[in-house]
XYZ file of C-alpha atoms in Angstrom:
455
model
C 0.000 0.000 0.000
C 1.209 3.510 -0.696
C 0.079 4.732 2.692
C -0.299 2.826 5.900
C -1.851 4.667 8.822
C -1.623 3.729 12.464
C -3.866 5.790 14.710
C -3.956 3.705 17.846
C -4.225 5.628 21.099
C -2.059 4.789 24.040
C 0.000 6.551 26.659
C 3.051 8.127 24.992
C 6.492 7.187 26.306
C 7.836 9.194 29.175
C 10.231 11.876 28.005
C 12.291 14.382 29.912
C 10.778 17.821 29.294
C 13.048 20.087 27.346
C 13.139 23.842 27.599
C 14.215 25.271 24.260
C 16.647 28.152 24.253
C 15.946 31.428 22.459
C 15.548 30.510 18.770
C 18.518 31.529 16.675
C 20.329 33.377 19.488
C 23.631 31.478 19.348
C 23.769 31.438 15.515
C 23.063 35.173 15.442
C 25.707 35.918 18.084
C 28.202 33.719 16.239
C 27.633 35.567 12.978
C 27.872 38.898 14.809
C 31.206 37.888 16.365
C 32.571 36.793 12.974
C 31.505 40.095 11.440
C 33.054 42.075 14.293
C 36.341 40.249 13.768
C 36.303 41.075 10.065
C 35.655 44.740 10.925
C 38.632 44.703 13.314
C 40.839 43.318 10.547
C 39.731 46.091 8.203
C 40.397 48.623 10.964
C 43.981 47.334 11.159
C 44.490 48.165 7.470
C 42.775 51.552 7.857
C 44.982 52.552 10.808
C 48.175 51.675 8.955
C 47.187 53.343 5.675
C 47.672 57.114 5.488
C 46.841 57.491 1.798
C 46.303 55.531 -1.409
C 47.921 57.090 -4.475
C 47.773 55.910 -8.074
C 46.905 52.587 -9.631
C 49.782 50.826 -7.894
C 48.568 52.090 -4.517
C 44.994 50.989 -5.134
C 46.064 47.529 -6.295
C 48.473 47.056 -3.406
C 45.893 48.296 -0.896
C 43.282 45.921 -2.256
C 45.858 43.126 -2.079
C 46.554 43.897 1.579
C 42.817 43.950 2.426
C 42.097 40.653 0.669
C 45.141 39.075 2.292
C 44.102 40.162 5.785
C 40.543 38.940 5.248
C 41.784 35.627 3.800
C 44.021 35.054 6.828
C 41.234 35.928 9.264
C 38.620 33.862 7.419
C 40.958 30.842 7.420
C 41.029 30.898 11.220
C 37.234 31.227 11.277
C 36.891 28.189 8.974
C 38.988 26.120 11.357
C 36.951 27.310 14.333
C 33.658 26.327 12.662
C 34.938 22.767 12.251
C 36.574 22.493 15.683
C 33.422 20.765 17.033
C 33.110 23.134 19.953
C 30.075 21.843 21.911
C 28.358 25.214 22.396
C 28.382 25.783 18.621
C 27.591 22.225 17.641
C 24.596 21.868 19.925
C 23.099 25.307 19.314
C 24.002 26.062 15.708
C 24.039 22.495 14.379
C 26.739 20.505 12.616
C 25.075 20.762 9.226
C 24.683 24.551 9.423
C 28.285 24.916 10.582
C 29.343 22.750 7.636
C 27.371 24.960 5.233
C 28.970 28.084 6.707
C 32.351 26.382 6.395
C 31.730 25.447 2.747
C 30.567 28.960 1.865
C 33.460 30.501 3.769
C 35.886 28.171 2.015
C 34.850 29.563 -1.349
C 35.376 33.095 -0.043
C 38.809 32.212 1.356
C 40.010 30.692 -1.915
C 38.701 33.713 -3.834
C 40.269 36.175 -1.382
C 43.619 34.356 -1.393
C 43.652 34.250 -5.190
C 42.725 37.939 -5.403
C 45.393 38.799 -2.811
C 48.068 36.992 -4.812
C 47.187 38.584 -8.148
C 46.640 42.093 -6.763
C 49.879 42.158 -4.786
C 51.927 40.915 -7.743
C 50.325 43.449 -10.069
C 50.603 46.335 -7.610
C 54.258 45.598 -6.776
C 55.067 45.199 -10.477
C 53.666 48.678 -11.203
C 55.517 50.158 -8.238
C 58.884 48.680 -9.245
C 58.285 49.091 -13.011
C 58.941 45.409 -13.687
C 57.013 42.686 -15.471
C 54.524 40.482 -13.686
C 56.655 37.340 -14.196
C 59.813 39.017 -12.875
C 57.925 40.392 -9.888
C 56.439 36.978 -9.118
C 59.908 35.408 -9.160
C 61.263 38.123 -6.884
C 58.446 37.756 -4.386
C 58.539 33.962 -4.223
C 62.307 33.547 -4.061
C 63.463 36.592 -2.117
C 60.733 37.589 0.342
C 60.789 35.888 3.786
C 58.637 32.756 4.083
C 56.958 33.415 0.739
C 58.189 30.229 -0.918
C 56.473 28.218 1.823
C 53.469 30.491 1.561
C 53.252 29.831 -2.183
C 53.266 26.075 -1.637
C 50.549 26.493 0.998
C 48.474 28.661 -1.346
C 48.719 26.092 -4.152
C 47.652 23.314 -1.758
C 44.739 25.412 -0.572
C 43.737 26.227 -4.139
C 43.860 22.550 -5.151
C 41.665 21.568 -2.212
C 39.196 24.317 -3.096
C 38.984 23.172 -6.718
C 38.480 19.533 -5.742
C 35.784 20.582 -3.253
C 33.775 22.393 -5.916
C 30.365 20.842 -6.474
C 31.154 19.452 -9.928
C 34.312 17.702 -8.705
C 32.859 16.722 -5.344
C 30.287 14.422 -6.922
C 33.101 12.326 -8.345
C 34.967 11.646 -5.109
C 34.022 9.539 -2.131
C 33.527 10.969 1.340
C 36.751 9.251 2.440
C 38.799 10.818 -0.369
C 37.271 14.229 0.267
C 38.070 13.913 3.977
C 41.681 12.960 3.251
C 42.085 15.890 0.861
C 40.870 18.277 3.525
C 43.618 17.135 5.876
C 46.028 18.781 3.434
C 44.561 22.160 4.369
C 46.182 21.918 7.807
C 49.579 21.694 6.083
C 48.610 24.511 3.706
C 47.644 26.809 6.586
C 50.840 25.972 8.482
C 52.975 26.783 5.432
C 51.146 30.034 4.681
C 51.017 31.378 8.230
C 54.604 32.626 8.497
C 54.549 34.954 5.504
C 51.535 36.810 6.910
C 53.638 38.153 9.768
C 57.003 38.465 8.036
C 55.720 40.082 4.809
C 52.400 41.680 5.751
C 52.759 45.474 5.897
C 50.183 45.622 8.695
C 52.213 43.255 10.907
C 55.838 44.182 10.290
C 56.927 46.277 13.282
C 53.448 46.090 14.885
C 53.921 43.888 17.924
C 50.327 44.265 19.099
C 48.932 43.089 15.772
C 51.389 40.187 15.713
C 50.377 39.057 19.197
C 46.686 39.321 18.283
C 47.269 37.169 15.177
C 49.226 34.600 17.185
C 46.412 34.615 19.759
C 43.760 34.082 17.081
C 45.512 31.144 15.464
C 46.825 29.748 18.735
C 43.365 29.797 20.314
C 41.793 28.060 17.321
C 44.615 25.498 17.274
C 44.045 24.772 20.974
C 40.306 24.224 20.387
C 41.030 21.908 17.453
C 43.575 19.920 19.442
C 41.262 19.579 22.434
C 37.889 18.852 20.851
C 38.967 16.986 17.706
C 41.818 14.918 19.113
C 42.250 14.807 22.884
C 38.569 14.545 23.860
C 37.893 11.656 21.397
C 40.985 9.796 22.624
C 39.954 10.260 26.243
C 36.435 9.008 25.511
C 37.744 6.054 23.517
C 39.849 4.938 26.465
C 36.962 5.410 28.885
C 34.128 3.791 26.909
C 36.033 1.081 24.945
C 33.376 0.578 22.277
C 33.173 -2.564 20.185
C 30.765 -4.139 17.680
C 28.440 -6.657 19.295
C 26.152 -7.500 16.339
C 25.415 -6.605 12.708
C 21.788 -7.167 11.712
C 20.245 -6.838 8.192
C 17.250 -4.473 8.092
C 16.420 -4.022 4.362
C 18.185 -4.533 1.014
C 21.579 -2.919 1.423
C 20.746 -1.688 4.948
C 22.196 -3.043 8.193
C 22.058 -2.083 11.838
C 25.311 -2.138 13.775
C 24.986 -2.660 17.527
C 27.822 -1.402 19.700
C 28.512 -1.876 23.358
C 31.125 -0.652 25.795
C 31.690 0.832 29.241
C 29.799 3.670 30.925
C 27.672 4.451 27.892
C 25.231 6.447 30.013
C 27.983 9.056 30.521
C 27.921 9.926 26.813
C 24.734 11.985 27.382
C 23.427 11.378 23.869
C 20.195 13.055 22.782
C 17.941 11.336 20.225
C 18.652 12.759 16.775
C 22.384 13.204 17.356
C 25.206 11.437 15.543
C 28.770 10.289 16.066
C 31.723 10.098 13.712
C 32.599 6.409 13.732
C 36.016 4.930 13.085
C 35.933 1.142 12.867
C 39.325 -0.415 13.587
C 39.126 -2.976 10.790
C 41.204 -3.358 7.604
C 40.258 -0.693 5.080
C 38.064 1.213 7.542
C 40.297 2.472 10.346
C 41.619 5.579 8.544
C 38.239 7.289 7.938
C 35.689 8.565 10.465
C 32.192 8.679 8.939
C 29.094 10.342 10.434
C 26.124 8.086 11.233
C 23.146 8.961 13.432
C 21.914 6.730 16.200
C 18.822 4.901 14.966
C 17.455 4.300 18.455
C 17.552 6.195 21.706
C 20.829 5.531 23.520
C 20.669 2.628 25.968
C 22.983 2.167 28.973
C 24.093 -1.155 27.470
C 24.327 -0.455 23.743
C 24.191 2.053 20.900
C 22.824 1.393 17.424
C 23.390 2.888 13.986
C 21.587 1.869 10.804
C 23.524 2.309 7.577
C 22.705 1.991 3.877
C 25.435 0.806 1.495
C 26.144 3.972 -0.488
C 29.903 3.608 -0.949
C 32.859 1.429 -0.093
C 32.970 2.394 3.583
C 29.259 2.024 4.327
C 29.009 -1.237 2.335
C 31.894 -2.726 4.331
C 30.001 -2.280 7.611
C 27.800 -5.254 6.687
C 30.921 -7.427 6.959
C 32.071 -6.193 10.368
C 32.994 -8.978 12.730
C 31.666 -8.919 16.305
C 34.402 -7.731 18.609
C 35.728 -5.070 16.203
C 36.952 -2.092 18.176
C 35.378 1.300 17.447
C 36.384 4.894 18.073
C 33.444 7.292 18.257
C 33.656 11.096 18.223
C 30.580 12.816 19.547
C 27.741 13.124 20.201
C 27.247 15.931 17.682
C 24.350 17.772 16.120
C 21.409 19.973 17.076
C 18.762 17.831 15.344
C 17.106 17.162 18.693
C 13.894 17.807 20.596
C 15.435 21.048 21.858
C 14.517 22.661 18.535
C 10.827 21.968 19.025
C 8.606 25.017 19.501
C 5.104 23.670 18.777
C 3.189 20.993 20.674
C 2.692 19.000 17.461
C 5.502 17.498 15.394
C 5.872 16.005 11.919
C 8.835 13.725 11.244
C 9.488 13.530 7.492
C 12.106 11.046 6.334
C 13.345 9.519 3.116
C 15.411 6.369 2.681
C 18.019 5.818 5.363
C 17.244 9.346 6.611
C 14.767 7.551 8.846
C 17.566 6.753 11.323
C 17.614 9.948 13.450
C 13.830 10.235 13.055
C 13.428 6.722 14.448
C 15.236 7.836 17.613
C 13.145 11.014 17.830
C 9.944 9.081 17.180
C 10.668 7.050 20.285
C 11.177 9.991 22.608
C 10.078 13.405 21.363
C 7.204 14.845 23.428
C 3.921 15.985 21.951
C 1.576 14.770 19.237
C 3.705 13.159 16.534
C 3.092 12.129 12.926
C 5.708 10.321 10.848
C 5.894 10.236 7.043
C 8.438 7.730 5.739
C 9.199 7.709 2.010
C 11.133 4.988 0.183
C 11.500 3.652 -3.337
C 9.930 0.239 -2.700
C 8.061 -1.368 0.198
C 11.025 -3.622 0.965
C 13.228 -0.526 1.384
C 11.224 0.627 4.425
C 13.872 -0.188 7.032
C 12.881 -0.521 10.701
C 9.181 -0.673 9.751
C 8.241 -3.191 12.427
C 9.814 -1.021 15.120
C 8.053 2.067 13.819
C 4.709 0.282 13.915
C 5.329 -0.826 17.493
C 6.345 2.683 18.567
C 3.280 4.163 16.869
C 1.037 1.755 18.714
C 2.726 2.421 22.025
C 2.537 6.195 21.907
C -0.644 6.605 19.849
C 1.119 8.220 16.896
C 0.295 8.254 13.187
C 2.585 6.791 10.524
C 2.290 7.204 6.749
C 4.438 4.984 4.532
C 4.832 6.271 0.981
C 6.641 4.327 -1.777
C 7.525 5.223 -5.369
C 7.072 1.719 -6.761
C 4.700 0.311 -7.800
C 3.715 3.575 -9.467
C 0.002 3.208 -8.740
C 0.794 3.609 -5.045
C 3.176 6.560 -5.406
C 2.421 9.931 -3.886
C 3.984 13.250 -4.983
C 5.982 15.283 -2.502
C 3.912 18.453 -2.826
C 2.318 20.961 -0.489
C -1.146 19.704 -1.410
C -0.278 16.068 -0.700
C 1.417 16.908 2.607
C -1.656 18.864 3.719
C -3.838 15.900 2.757
C -1.785 13.573 4.939
C -1.346 16.096 7.772
C -4.213 18.631 7.708
C -2.788 20.711 10.586
C 0.712 20.772 9.041
C 1.127 24.546 9.353
C 0.799 24.252 13.151
C 3.641 21.752 13.501
C 7.378 21.668 13.869
C 8.873 19.544 11.096
C 11.988 17.409 11.412
C 13.293 16.525 7.955
C 16.013 14.057 7.022
C 16.640 12.369 3.695
C 18.696 12.400 0.493
C 19.559 15.892 -0.821
C 17.057 15.852 -3.702
C 14.220 14.664 -1.512
C 15.122 17.144 1.232
C 15.118 20.092 -1.190
C 11.733 19.075 -2.638
C 10.343 18.577 0.860
C 11.449 22.017 2.005
C 9.758 23.639 -0.983
C 6.573 21.673 -0.314
C 6.594 22.498 3.395
C 7.054 26.198 2.742
C 4.232 26.025 0.195
C 2.048 24.360 2.815
C 2.535 27.300 5.183
C 5.183 25.914 7.546
C 7.419 28.803 8.706
C 11.078 28.377 7.814
C 12.095 28.596 11.478
C 10.048 25.463 12.256
C 11.606 23.304 9.525
C 14.516 21.473 11.148
C 16.842 19.776 8.712
C 20.176 18.035 9.133
C 22.312 16.688 6.326
C 25.669 14.944 6.149
C 26.180 15.897 2.497
C 29.799 17.049 2.077
């Protein structure tokens, strides 16, 4: 059947009441702080610039501004991905990743503009050719040879991260390429202080720049390396069972020590590193597909690449390193008393955990290509019966049972849709169509909660 409805009434599961924070406060403050930092960087250039004369002066001044902003924005990019808990839980990992991706394009553009403008401006000042000036800068200015290598590495990573190229690389390859940016930033850092006109002889500015990069480096070291190692030693996770759920979909059960101390909220995810041949070098994000239990954790994964397909062959006893929990796709985002959970494909996994625990009146719409692709269906039926919720299953095949993802169809399935918070998780194409349909159905943007691991 295209749609299966469960409308049994029973006492909903007990859930700890959650008091949501002010909507959008932390994201707004974060953006304000980033903007204030950019203004301070521009003020540094303004203070050190008495006048701009001629074409050479304008080009060189623009080169200095773009260089300062590129250096500052690079530190901001690292901070956004440092997995600082206050940002991750209140802004959301997916939104931070989108800011990071957008900022990355700006940084590459600013760094490229800085390079071209400085070369051109210096060439006009010294009355030399662009090629001769480039050679002079790279070979004779302090730290600029290293800076050039760093810039080329950064540029290569930016090109390979462009949308057209990104579709052709796996998550693991993309992740490995991004590790090269740490080397690029290290190589490029020195020339900012030794060659930058705004830093040479300005001890205060130098100390501020060291403080900016040093503080970000400390956060990265603590939250991305030391905290995961400490948790790995404390919780000692290992695979206890791998269970098929649907074609190409398996659930991986993990157990360990003191799991209750992880303080996981339904809807959150970890970055999992399985210590097995071919898997140990990459940490992939997978949401918990059930509320955390003191004795075990569970993820449900669809084979969408080499890494995810290999999880079906994990042997019990395989050691696991888990970084997290991460993400703001939790009940804390809820503002209304009624909730719609809208999932597609394996995007059902965080919604399954929320469906078990989120307070209020809940409706779930689960879309898949075929009936046999509806993973965890038995569990969803049992949860619906237990808490008196409504579930709609929608499949694309056979075609006579398909249902379009439109505002009209969503209102037919959920007549009071505009009064609900909506939690959305699914493949990118489905998620984009769903957001358009939800907005068309009158759901305010602030009450559409979406999390994506698309890189």
